Short mmCIF file of C-alpha atoms and ligand atoms in Angstrom, two decimals:
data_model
loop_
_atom_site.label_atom_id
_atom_site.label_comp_id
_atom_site.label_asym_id
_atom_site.label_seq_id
_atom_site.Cartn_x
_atom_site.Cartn_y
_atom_site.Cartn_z
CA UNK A 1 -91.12 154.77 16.95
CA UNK A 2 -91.08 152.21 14.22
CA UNK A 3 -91.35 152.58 10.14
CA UNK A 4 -93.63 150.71 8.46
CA UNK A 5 -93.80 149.73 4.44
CA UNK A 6 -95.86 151.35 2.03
CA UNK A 7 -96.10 148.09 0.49
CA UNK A 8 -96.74 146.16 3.60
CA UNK A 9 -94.57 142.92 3.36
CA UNK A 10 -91.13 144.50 4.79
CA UNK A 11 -90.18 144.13 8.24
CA UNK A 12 -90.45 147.18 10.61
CA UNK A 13 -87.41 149.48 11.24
CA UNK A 14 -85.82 152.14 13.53
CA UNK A 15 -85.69 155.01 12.57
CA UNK A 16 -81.53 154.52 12.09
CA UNK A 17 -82.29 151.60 10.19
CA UNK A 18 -84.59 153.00 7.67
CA UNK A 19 -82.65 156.05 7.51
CA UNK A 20 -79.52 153.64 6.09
CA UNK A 21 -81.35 151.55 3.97
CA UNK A 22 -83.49 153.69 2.01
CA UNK A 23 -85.53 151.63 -0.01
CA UNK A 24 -88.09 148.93 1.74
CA UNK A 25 -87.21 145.13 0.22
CA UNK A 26 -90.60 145.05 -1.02
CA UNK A 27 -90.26 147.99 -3.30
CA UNK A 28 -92.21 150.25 -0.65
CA UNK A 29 -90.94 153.76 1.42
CA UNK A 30 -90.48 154.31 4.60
CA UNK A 31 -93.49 156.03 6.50
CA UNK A 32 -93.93 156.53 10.39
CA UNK A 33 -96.60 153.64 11.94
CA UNK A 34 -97.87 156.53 14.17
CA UNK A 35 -97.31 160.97 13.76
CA UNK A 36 -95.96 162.25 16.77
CA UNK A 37 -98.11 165.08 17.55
CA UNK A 38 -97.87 168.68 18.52
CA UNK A 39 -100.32 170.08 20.87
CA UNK A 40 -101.58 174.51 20.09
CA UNK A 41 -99.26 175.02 23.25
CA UNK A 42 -96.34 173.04 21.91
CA UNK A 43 -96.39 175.04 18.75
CA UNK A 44 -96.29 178.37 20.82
CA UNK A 45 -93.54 178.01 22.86
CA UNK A 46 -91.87 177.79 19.23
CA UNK A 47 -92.16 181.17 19.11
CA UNK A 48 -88.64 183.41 19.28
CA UNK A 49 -86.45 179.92 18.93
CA UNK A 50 -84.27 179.44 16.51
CA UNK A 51 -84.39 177.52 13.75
CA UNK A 52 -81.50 174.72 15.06
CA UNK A 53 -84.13 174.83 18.28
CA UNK A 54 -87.27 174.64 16.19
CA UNK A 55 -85.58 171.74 14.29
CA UNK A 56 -84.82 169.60 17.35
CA UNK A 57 -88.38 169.90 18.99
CA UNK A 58 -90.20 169.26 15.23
CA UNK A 59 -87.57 166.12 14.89
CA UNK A 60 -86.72 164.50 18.21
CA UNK A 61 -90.03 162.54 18.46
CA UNK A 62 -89.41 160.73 15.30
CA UNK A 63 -85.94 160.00 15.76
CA UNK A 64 -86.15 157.31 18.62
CA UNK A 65 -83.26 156.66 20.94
CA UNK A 66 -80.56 155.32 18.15
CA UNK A 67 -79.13 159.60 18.93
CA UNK A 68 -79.17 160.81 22.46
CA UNK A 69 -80.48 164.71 23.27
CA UNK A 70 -77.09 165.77 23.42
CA UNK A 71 -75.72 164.53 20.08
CA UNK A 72 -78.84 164.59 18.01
CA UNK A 73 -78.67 168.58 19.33
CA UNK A 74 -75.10 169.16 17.84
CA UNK A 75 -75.54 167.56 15.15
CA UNK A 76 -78.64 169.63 13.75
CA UNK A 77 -75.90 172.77 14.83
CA UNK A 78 -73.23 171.03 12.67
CA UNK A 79 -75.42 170.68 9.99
CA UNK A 80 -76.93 174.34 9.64
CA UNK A 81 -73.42 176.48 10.66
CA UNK A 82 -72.73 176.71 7.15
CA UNK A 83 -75.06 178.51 5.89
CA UNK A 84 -75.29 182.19 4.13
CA UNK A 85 -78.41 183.44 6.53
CA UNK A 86 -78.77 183.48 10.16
CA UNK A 87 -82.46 183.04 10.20
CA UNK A 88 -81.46 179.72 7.71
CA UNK A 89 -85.02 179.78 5.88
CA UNK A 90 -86.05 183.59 6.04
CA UNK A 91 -89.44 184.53 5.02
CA UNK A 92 -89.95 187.80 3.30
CA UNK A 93 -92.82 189.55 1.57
CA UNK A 94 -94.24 189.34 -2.44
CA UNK A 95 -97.53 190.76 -1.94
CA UNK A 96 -100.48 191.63 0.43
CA UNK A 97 -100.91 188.14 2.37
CA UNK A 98 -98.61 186.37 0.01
CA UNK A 99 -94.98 185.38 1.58
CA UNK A 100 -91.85 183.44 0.46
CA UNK A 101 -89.75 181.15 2.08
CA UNK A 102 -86.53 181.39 0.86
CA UNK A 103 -84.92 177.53 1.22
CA UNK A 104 -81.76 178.34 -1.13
CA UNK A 105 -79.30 179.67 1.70
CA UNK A 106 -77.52 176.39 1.89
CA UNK A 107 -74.15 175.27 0.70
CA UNK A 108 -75.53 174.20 -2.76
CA UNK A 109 -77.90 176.93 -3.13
CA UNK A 110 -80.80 174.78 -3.16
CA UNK A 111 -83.31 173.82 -0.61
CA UNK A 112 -82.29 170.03 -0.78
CA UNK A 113 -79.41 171.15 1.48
CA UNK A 114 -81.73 170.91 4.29
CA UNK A 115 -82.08 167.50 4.21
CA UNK A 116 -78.48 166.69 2.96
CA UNK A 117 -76.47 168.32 5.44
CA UNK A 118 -78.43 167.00 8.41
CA UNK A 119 -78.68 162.65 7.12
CA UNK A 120 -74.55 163.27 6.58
CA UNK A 121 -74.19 164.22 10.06
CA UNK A 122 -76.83 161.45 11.16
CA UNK A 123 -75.18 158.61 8.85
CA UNK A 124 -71.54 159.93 9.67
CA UNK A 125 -72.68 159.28 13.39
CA UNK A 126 -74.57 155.73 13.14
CA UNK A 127 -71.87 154.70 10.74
CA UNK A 128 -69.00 155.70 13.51
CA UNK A 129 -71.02 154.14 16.29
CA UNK A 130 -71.71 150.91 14.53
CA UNK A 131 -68.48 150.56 13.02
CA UNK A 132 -69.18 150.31 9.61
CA UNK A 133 -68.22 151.86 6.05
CA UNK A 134 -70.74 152.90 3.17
CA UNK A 135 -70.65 153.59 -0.50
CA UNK A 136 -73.35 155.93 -1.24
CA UNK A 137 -74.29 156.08 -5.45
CA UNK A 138 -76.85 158.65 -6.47
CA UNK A 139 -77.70 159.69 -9.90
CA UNK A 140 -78.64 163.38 -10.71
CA UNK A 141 -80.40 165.75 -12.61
CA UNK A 142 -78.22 168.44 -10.75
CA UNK A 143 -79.52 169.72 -7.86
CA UNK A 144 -79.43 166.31 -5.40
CA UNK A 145 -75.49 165.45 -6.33
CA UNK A 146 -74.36 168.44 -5.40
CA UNK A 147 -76.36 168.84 -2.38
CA UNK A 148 -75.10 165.15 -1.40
CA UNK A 149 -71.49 165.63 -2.50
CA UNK A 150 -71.49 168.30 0.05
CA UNK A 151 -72.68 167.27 3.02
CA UNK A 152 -71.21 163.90 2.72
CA UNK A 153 -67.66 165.39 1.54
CA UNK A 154 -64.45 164.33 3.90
CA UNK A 155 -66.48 162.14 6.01
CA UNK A 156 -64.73 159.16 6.83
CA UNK A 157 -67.47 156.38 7.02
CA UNK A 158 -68.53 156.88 3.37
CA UNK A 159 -67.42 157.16 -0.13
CA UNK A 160 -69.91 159.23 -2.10
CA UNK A 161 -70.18 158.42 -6.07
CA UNK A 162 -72.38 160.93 -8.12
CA UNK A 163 -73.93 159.98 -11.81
CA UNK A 164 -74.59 163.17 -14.00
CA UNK A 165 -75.36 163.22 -17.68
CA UNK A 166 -71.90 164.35 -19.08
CA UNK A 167 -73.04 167.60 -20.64
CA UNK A 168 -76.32 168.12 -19.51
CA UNK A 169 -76.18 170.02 -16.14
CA UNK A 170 -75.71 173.63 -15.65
CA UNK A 171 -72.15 174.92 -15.49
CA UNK A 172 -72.53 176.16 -11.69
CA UNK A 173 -74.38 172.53 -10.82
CA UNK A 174 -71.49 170.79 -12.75
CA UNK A 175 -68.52 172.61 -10.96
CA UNK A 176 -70.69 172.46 -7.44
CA UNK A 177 -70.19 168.62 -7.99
CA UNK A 178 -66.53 168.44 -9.60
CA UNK A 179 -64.59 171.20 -7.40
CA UNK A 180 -64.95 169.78 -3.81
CA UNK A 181 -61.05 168.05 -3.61
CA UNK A 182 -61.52 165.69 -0.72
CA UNK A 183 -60.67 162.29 -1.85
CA UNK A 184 -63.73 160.20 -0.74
CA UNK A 185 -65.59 162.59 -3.39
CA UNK A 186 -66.28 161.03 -6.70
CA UNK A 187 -68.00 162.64 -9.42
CA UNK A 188 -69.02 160.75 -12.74
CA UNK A 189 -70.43 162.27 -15.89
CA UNK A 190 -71.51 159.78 -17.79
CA UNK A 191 -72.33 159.45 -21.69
CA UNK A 192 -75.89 159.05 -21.67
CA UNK A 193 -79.28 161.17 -20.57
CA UNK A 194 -80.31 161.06 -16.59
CA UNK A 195 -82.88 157.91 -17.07
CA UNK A 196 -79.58 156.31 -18.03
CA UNK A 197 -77.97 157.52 -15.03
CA UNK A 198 -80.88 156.55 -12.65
CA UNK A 199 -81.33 153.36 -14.68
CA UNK A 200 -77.47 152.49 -13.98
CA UNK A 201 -78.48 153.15 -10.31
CA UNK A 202 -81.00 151.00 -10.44
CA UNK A 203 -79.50 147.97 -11.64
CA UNK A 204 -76.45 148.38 -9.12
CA UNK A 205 -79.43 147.86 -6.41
CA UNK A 206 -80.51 145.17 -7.89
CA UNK A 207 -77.16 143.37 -8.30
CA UNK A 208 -77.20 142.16 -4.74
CA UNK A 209 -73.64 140.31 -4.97
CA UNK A 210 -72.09 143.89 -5.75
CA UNK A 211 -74.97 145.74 -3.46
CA UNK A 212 -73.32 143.81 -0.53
CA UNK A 213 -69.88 143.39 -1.24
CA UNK A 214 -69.68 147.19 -1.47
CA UNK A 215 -72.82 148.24 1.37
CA UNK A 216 -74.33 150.19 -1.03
CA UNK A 217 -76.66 153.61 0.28
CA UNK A 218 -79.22 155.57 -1.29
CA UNK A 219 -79.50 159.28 -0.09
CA UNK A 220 -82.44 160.05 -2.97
CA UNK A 221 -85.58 161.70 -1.57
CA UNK A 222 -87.46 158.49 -1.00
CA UNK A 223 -85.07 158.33 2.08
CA UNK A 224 -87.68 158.92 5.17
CA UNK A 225 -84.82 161.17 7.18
CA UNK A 226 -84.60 163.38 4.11
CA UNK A 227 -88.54 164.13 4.53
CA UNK A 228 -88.25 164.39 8.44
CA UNK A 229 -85.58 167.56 8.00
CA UNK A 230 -87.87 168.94 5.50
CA UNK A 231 -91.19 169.10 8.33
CA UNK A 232 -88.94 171.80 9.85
CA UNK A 233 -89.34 174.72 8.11
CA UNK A 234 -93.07 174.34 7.52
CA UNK A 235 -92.97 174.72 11.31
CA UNK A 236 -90.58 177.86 11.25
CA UNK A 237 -92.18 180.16 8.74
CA UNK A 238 -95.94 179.24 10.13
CA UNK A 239 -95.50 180.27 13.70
CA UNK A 240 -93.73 183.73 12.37
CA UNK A 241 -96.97 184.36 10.58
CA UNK A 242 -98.87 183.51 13.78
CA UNK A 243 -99.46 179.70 14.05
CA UNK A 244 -101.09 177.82 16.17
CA UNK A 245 -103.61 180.62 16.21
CA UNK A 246 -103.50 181.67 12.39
CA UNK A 247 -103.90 179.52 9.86
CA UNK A 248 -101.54 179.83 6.62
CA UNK A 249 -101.49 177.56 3.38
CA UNK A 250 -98.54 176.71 1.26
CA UNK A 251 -97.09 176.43 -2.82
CA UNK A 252 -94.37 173.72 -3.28
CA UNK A 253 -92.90 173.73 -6.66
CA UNK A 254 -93.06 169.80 -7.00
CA UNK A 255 -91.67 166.98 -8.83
CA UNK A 256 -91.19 163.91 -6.81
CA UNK A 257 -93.67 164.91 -4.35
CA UNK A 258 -91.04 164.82 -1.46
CA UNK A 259 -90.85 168.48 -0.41
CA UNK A 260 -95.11 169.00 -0.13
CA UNK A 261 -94.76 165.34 1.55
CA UNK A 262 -93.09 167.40 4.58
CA UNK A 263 -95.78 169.89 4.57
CA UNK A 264 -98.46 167.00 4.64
CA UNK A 265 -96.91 165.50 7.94
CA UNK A 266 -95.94 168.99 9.44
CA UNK A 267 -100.35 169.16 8.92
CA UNK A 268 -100.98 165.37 10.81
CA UNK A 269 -99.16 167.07 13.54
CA UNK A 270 -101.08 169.10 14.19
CA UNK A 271 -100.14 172.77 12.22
CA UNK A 272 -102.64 174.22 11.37
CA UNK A 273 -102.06 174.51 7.74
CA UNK A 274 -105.13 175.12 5.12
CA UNK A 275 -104.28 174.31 1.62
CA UNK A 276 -101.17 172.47 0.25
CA UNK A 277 -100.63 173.69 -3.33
CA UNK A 278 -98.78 171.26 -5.94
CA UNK A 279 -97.30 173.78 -8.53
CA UNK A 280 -95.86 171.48 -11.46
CA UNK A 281 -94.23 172.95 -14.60
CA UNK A 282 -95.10 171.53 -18.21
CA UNK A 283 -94.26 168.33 -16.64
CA UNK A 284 -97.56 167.92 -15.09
CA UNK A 285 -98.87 164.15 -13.97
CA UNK A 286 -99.15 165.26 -10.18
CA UNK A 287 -101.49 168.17 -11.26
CA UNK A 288 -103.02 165.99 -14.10
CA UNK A 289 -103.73 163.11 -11.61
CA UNK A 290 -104.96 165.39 -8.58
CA UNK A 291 -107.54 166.83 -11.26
CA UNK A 292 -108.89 163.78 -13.09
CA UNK A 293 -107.47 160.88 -10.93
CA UNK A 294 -105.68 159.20 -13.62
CA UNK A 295 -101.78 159.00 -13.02
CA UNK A 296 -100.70 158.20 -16.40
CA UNK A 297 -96.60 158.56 -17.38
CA UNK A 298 -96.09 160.27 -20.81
CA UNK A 299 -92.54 161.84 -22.00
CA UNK A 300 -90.53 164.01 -19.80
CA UNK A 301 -90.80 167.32 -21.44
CA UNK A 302 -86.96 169.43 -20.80
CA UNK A 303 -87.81 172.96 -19.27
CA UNK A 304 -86.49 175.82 -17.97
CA UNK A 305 -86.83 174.02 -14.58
CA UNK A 306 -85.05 171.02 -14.62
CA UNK A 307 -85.46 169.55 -11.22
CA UNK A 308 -89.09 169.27 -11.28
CA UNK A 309 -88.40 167.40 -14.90
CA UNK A 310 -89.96 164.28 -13.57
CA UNK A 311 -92.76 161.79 -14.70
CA UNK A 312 -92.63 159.56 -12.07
CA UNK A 313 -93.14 161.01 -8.89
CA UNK A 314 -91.72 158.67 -6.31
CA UNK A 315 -92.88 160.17 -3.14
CA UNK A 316 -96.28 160.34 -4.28
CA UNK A 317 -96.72 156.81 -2.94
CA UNK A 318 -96.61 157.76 0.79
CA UNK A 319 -99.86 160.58 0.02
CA UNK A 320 -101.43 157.29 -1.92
CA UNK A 321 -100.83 154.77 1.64
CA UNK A 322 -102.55 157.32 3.29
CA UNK A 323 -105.11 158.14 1.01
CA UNK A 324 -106.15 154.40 0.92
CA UNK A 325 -106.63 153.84 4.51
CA UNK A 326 -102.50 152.62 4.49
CA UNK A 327 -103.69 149.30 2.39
CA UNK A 328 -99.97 148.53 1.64
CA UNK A 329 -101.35 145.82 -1.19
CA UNK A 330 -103.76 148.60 -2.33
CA UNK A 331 -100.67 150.53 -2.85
CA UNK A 332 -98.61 147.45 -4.18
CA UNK A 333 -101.32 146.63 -7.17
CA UNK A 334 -100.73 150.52 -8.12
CA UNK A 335 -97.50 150.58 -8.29
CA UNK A 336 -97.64 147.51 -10.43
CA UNK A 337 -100.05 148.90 -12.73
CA UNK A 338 -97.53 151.78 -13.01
CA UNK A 339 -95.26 149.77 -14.99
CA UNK A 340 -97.82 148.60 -17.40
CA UNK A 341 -98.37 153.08 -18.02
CA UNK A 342 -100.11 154.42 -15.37
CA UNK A 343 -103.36 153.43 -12.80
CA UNK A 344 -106.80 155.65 -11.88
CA UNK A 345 -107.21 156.83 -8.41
CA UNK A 346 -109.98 155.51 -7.12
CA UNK A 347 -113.08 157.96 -5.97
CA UNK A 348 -112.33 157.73 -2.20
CA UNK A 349 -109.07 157.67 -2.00
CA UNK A 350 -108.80 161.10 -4.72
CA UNK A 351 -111.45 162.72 -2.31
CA UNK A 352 -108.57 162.08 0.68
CA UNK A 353 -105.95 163.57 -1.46
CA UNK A 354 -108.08 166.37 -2.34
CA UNK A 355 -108.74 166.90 1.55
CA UNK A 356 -105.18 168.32 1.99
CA UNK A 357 -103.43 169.05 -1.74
CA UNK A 358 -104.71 171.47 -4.66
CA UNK A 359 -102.73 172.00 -7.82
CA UNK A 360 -101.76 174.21 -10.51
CA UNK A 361 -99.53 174.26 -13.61
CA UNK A 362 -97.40 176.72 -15.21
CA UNK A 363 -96.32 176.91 -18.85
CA UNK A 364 -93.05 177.96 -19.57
CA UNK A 365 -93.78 181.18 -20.83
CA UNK A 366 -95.48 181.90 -17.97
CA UNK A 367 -92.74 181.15 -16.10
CA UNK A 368 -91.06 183.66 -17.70
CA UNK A 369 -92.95 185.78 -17.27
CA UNK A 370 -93.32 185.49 -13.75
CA UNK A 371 -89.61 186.24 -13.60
CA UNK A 372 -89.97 188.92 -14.99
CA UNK A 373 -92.98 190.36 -13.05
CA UNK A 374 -92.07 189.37 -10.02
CA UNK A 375 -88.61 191.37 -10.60
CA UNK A 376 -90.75 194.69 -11.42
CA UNK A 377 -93.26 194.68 -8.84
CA UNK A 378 -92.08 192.12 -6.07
CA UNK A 379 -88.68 192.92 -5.87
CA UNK A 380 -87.70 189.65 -5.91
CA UNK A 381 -85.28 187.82 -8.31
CA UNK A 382 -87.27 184.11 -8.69
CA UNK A 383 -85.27 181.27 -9.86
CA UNK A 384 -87.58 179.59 -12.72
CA UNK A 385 -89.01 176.68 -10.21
CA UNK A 386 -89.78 179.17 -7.50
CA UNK A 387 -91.32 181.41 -10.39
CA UNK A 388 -93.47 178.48 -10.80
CA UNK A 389 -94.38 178.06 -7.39
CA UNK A 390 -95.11 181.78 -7.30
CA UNK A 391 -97.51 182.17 -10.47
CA UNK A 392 -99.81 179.19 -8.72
CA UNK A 393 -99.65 180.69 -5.37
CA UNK A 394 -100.89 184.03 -6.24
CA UNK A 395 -103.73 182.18 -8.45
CA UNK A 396 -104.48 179.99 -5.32
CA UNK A 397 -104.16 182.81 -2.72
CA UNK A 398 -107.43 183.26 -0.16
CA UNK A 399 -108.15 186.87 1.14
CA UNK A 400 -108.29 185.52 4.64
CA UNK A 401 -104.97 183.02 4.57
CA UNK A 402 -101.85 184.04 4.28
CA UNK A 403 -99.92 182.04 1.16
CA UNK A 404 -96.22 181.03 1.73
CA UNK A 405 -94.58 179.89 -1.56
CA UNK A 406 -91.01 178.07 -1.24
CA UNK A 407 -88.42 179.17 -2.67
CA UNK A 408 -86.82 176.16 -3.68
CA UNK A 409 -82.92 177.34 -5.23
CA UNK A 410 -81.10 180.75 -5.44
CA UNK A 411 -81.44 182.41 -9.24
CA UNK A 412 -77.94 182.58 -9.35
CA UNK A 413 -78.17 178.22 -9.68
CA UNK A 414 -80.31 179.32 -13.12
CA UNK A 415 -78.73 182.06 -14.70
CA UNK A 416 -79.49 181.46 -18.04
CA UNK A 417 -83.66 181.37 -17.88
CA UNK A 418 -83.11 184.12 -15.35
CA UNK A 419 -80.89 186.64 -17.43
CA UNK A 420 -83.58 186.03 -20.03
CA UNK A 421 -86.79 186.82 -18.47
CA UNK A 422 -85.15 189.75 -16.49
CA UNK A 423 -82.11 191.05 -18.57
CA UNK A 424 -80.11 190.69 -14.99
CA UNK A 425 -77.27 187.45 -14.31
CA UNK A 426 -77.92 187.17 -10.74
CA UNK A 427 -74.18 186.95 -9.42
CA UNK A 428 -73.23 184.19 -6.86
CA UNK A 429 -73.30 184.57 -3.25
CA UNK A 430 -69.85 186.05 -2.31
CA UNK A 431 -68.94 183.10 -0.45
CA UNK A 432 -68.65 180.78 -3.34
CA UNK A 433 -67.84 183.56 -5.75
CA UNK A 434 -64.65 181.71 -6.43
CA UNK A 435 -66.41 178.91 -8.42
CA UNK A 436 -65.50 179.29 -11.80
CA UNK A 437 -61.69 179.72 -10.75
CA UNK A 438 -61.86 175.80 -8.85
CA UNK A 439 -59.89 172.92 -10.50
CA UNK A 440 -62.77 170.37 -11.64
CA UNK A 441 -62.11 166.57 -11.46
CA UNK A 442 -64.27 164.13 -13.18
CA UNK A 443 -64.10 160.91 -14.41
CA UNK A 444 -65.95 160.32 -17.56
CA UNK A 445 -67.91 156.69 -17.82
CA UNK A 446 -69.19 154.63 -20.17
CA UNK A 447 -73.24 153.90 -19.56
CA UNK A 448 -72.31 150.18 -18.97
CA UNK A 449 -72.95 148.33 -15.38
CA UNK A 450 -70.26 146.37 -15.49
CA UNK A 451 -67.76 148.92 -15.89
CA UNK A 452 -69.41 151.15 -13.31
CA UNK A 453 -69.21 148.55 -10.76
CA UNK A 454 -65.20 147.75 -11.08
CA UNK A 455 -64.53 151.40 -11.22
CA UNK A 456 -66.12 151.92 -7.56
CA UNK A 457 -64.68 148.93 -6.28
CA UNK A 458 -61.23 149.64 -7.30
CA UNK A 459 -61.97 153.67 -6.06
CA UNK A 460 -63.19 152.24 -2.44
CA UNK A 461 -60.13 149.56 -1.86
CA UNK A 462 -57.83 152.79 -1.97
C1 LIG B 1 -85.60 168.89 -6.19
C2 LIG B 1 -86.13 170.24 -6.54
C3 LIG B 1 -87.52 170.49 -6.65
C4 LIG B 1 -88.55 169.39 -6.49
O1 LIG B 1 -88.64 168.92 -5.17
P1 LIG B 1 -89.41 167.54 -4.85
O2 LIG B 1 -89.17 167.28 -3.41
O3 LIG B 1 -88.78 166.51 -5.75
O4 LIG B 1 -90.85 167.75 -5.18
C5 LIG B 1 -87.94 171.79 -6.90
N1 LIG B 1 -87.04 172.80 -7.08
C6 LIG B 1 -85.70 172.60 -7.00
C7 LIG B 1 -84.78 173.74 -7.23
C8 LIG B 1 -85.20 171.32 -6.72
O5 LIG B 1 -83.86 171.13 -6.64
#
């Protein structure tokens, strides 16, 4: 199995080898040069495993022979043991034929913990193997540092640096990243907003003399192994409704497109999946683009759901590939007309998209009020971007397909937007109860490259 360039002009990889690099040199993502498929009978005898077992047989095909059977086994079991649920992505019931999957049983309480704890085992492993050491940097909104902070915590291969904007996360996102006390852990609030943050990022990429001298890692959810691990649980809560011989759609509350991405190839393999629904909040190009065609930026709007506060929507450029018959310099002239503003879809390729994705958009009042209805007559306590997904599922639901919405973090993550809508603070899970009592350790940085760059490399020759 080999990865190919959206863009077209970088070399093929391994799977390994695009899993550590992240980004393609020419700008492009990661994307499989063939899908593995899944036969109706290979998608039956899914039925009764569990999820570790349904994750290996989705996976293994992609992976190639960098992990044998034996390893790539444990480590999926490594990766899941610590979550809250046994069932790890339980499905439970809103409404006649309308379902959630609840993807916030992880460490972090969100459903990025999926991917995260599984690429720290993989990159813990390759790193080991090949004998080598890497600084990962991300920069977050608050959901993907702490998710990354804690699978890659007390690993020895890797130092792990996480970007926030100093005062802008939630208090439980904030202590999530500044609690963990292993010493390879480094969390950095930084004066500035998160495009500073992301910009900083940026720039340390493109500063190849420090890129190499330090063997600098992205773990961001452009990173193809971060999609893979998310093609799982498509495959999980489908065959408990049924699948392969019932078909079922899905709502992904979206912002960078990576999480519906995973539904999209879990589909090319062959489950039988009807309808992918893009729910955005006020923050809306995906829905604005799959409507009209034209993917134009404007200002990100702050809601009550942060982590779908996006206007570019980075994964969206493996759909487009596609979508254009995989014309990586189709895809290239896009993305450069994306920095002039925005491009138009053209009429084909919007017909492909259209094939597989619908959208919808919710308002923040009506994500409110979904909170709050959904708490009265679901029995369900929504955080505010699974309140989104939930409003445009019910709107989207068919009589004769069952609709699974994902549930993409725990209300207790949100407590704020969800003590308003409800009148109940959703308490944390009992098992990190202790949160607010955890010494914090930060280091508070300037927004200025230079700086940023001798503060890692003096943390990593410790
Ligand atoms: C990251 C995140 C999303 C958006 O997921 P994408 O893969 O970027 O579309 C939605 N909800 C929550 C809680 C998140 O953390």
């Amino acid at each position: 199995m080999r990865y190919i360039s959206t863009r077209g002009q970088a070399p093929s990889l391994t799977f390994e080898e695009a899993m550590l690099s992240g980004l393609a040199r020419d700008g492009g993502l990661y994307v499989p040069e063939t899908i593995p498929q899944m036969s109706a009978g290979d998608i039956r005898a899914l039925h009764g495993l569990s999820y570790e077992e349904t994750a290996f047989r989705v996976m293994r095909p992609f992976v190639g022979d960098g992990f044998t059977d034996e390893v790539f086994a444990d480590l999926i079991a490594k990766a899941y043991a610590g979550f809250g649920h046994g069932a790890r992505a339980p499905l439970v019931q809103l409404a006649p034929g309308h379902f959630l999957l609840e993807l916030f049983h992880g460490p972090t309480l969100a459903f990025k913990d999926f991917a995260m704890q599984l690429i720290g085992q993989l990159f813990q492993e390759a790193l080991e193997r090949r004998g080598e050491r890497v600084t990962i940097v991300g920069a977050t909104s608050g959901d993907t540092g702490s998710a990354a902070i804690e699978a890659f915590k007390g690993l020895e291969n890797v130092d792990v640096f996480i970007l926030f904007p100093h005062g802008r996360v939630s208090e439980v996102q904030r202590r999530q990243m500044t609690t963990p006390a292993e010493a390879n852990v480094h969390a950095l609030a930084l004066d500035g907003h998160f495009d500073d943050c992301q910009g900083r990022l940026k720039d340390m990429f493109n500063h190849f003399e420090f890129r190499d001298s330090v063997r600098l890692a992205g773990v961001n959810s452009i990173n193809w192994a971060r999609v893979l691990a998310q093609v799982v649980y498509y495959f999980s809560a489908a065959v408990s409704l049924g699948a392969p011989d019932r078909k079922v759609s899905f709502t992904v509350p979206t912002g960078n497109f990576g999480d519906i991405f995973a539904g999209y190839i879990a589909k090319k393999m062959g489950l039988p999946i009807d309808r992918l629904v893009v729910a955005t909040n006020q923050n809306d190009i995906l829905h604005r683009c799959l409507s009209s065609g034209d993917y134009k930026t404007s200002e990100v709007h702050p809601s009550i759901s942060p982590s779908m506060d996006i206007q570019v929507s980075s994964n969206f450029e493996r759909a487009l590939f596609d979508a254009y018959g995989r014309d990586g310099a189709a895809v290239a002239q896009l993305m450069d007309e994306l920095k002039a503003g925005g491009f138009k879809v053209s009429q084909g390729a919007l017909e492909a998209l259209r094939e597989h994705f619908d959208s919808g958009r919710v308002s923040e009042e009506a994500t409110l009020d979904t909170i709050r209805t959904a708490h009265s007559t679901m029995g369900e306590l929504l955080c505010p971007h699974s309140a989104v997904g939930v409003r445009v599922g019910e709107a989207q639901r068919q009589a004769d397909t069952p609709m699974i919405t994902l549930a993409t973090a725990h209300p207790a993550k949100f407590p704020d937007a969800v003590e308003k809508a409800s009148g109940i603070r959703p308490p944390l899970p009992n098992r990190m109860a202790d949160l607010y009592e955890r010494p914090e350790r930060v280091t508070r940085v300037q927004n200025d490259l230079a700086a940023l760059e001798t503060l890692i490399q003096e943390r990593i020759a410790k």
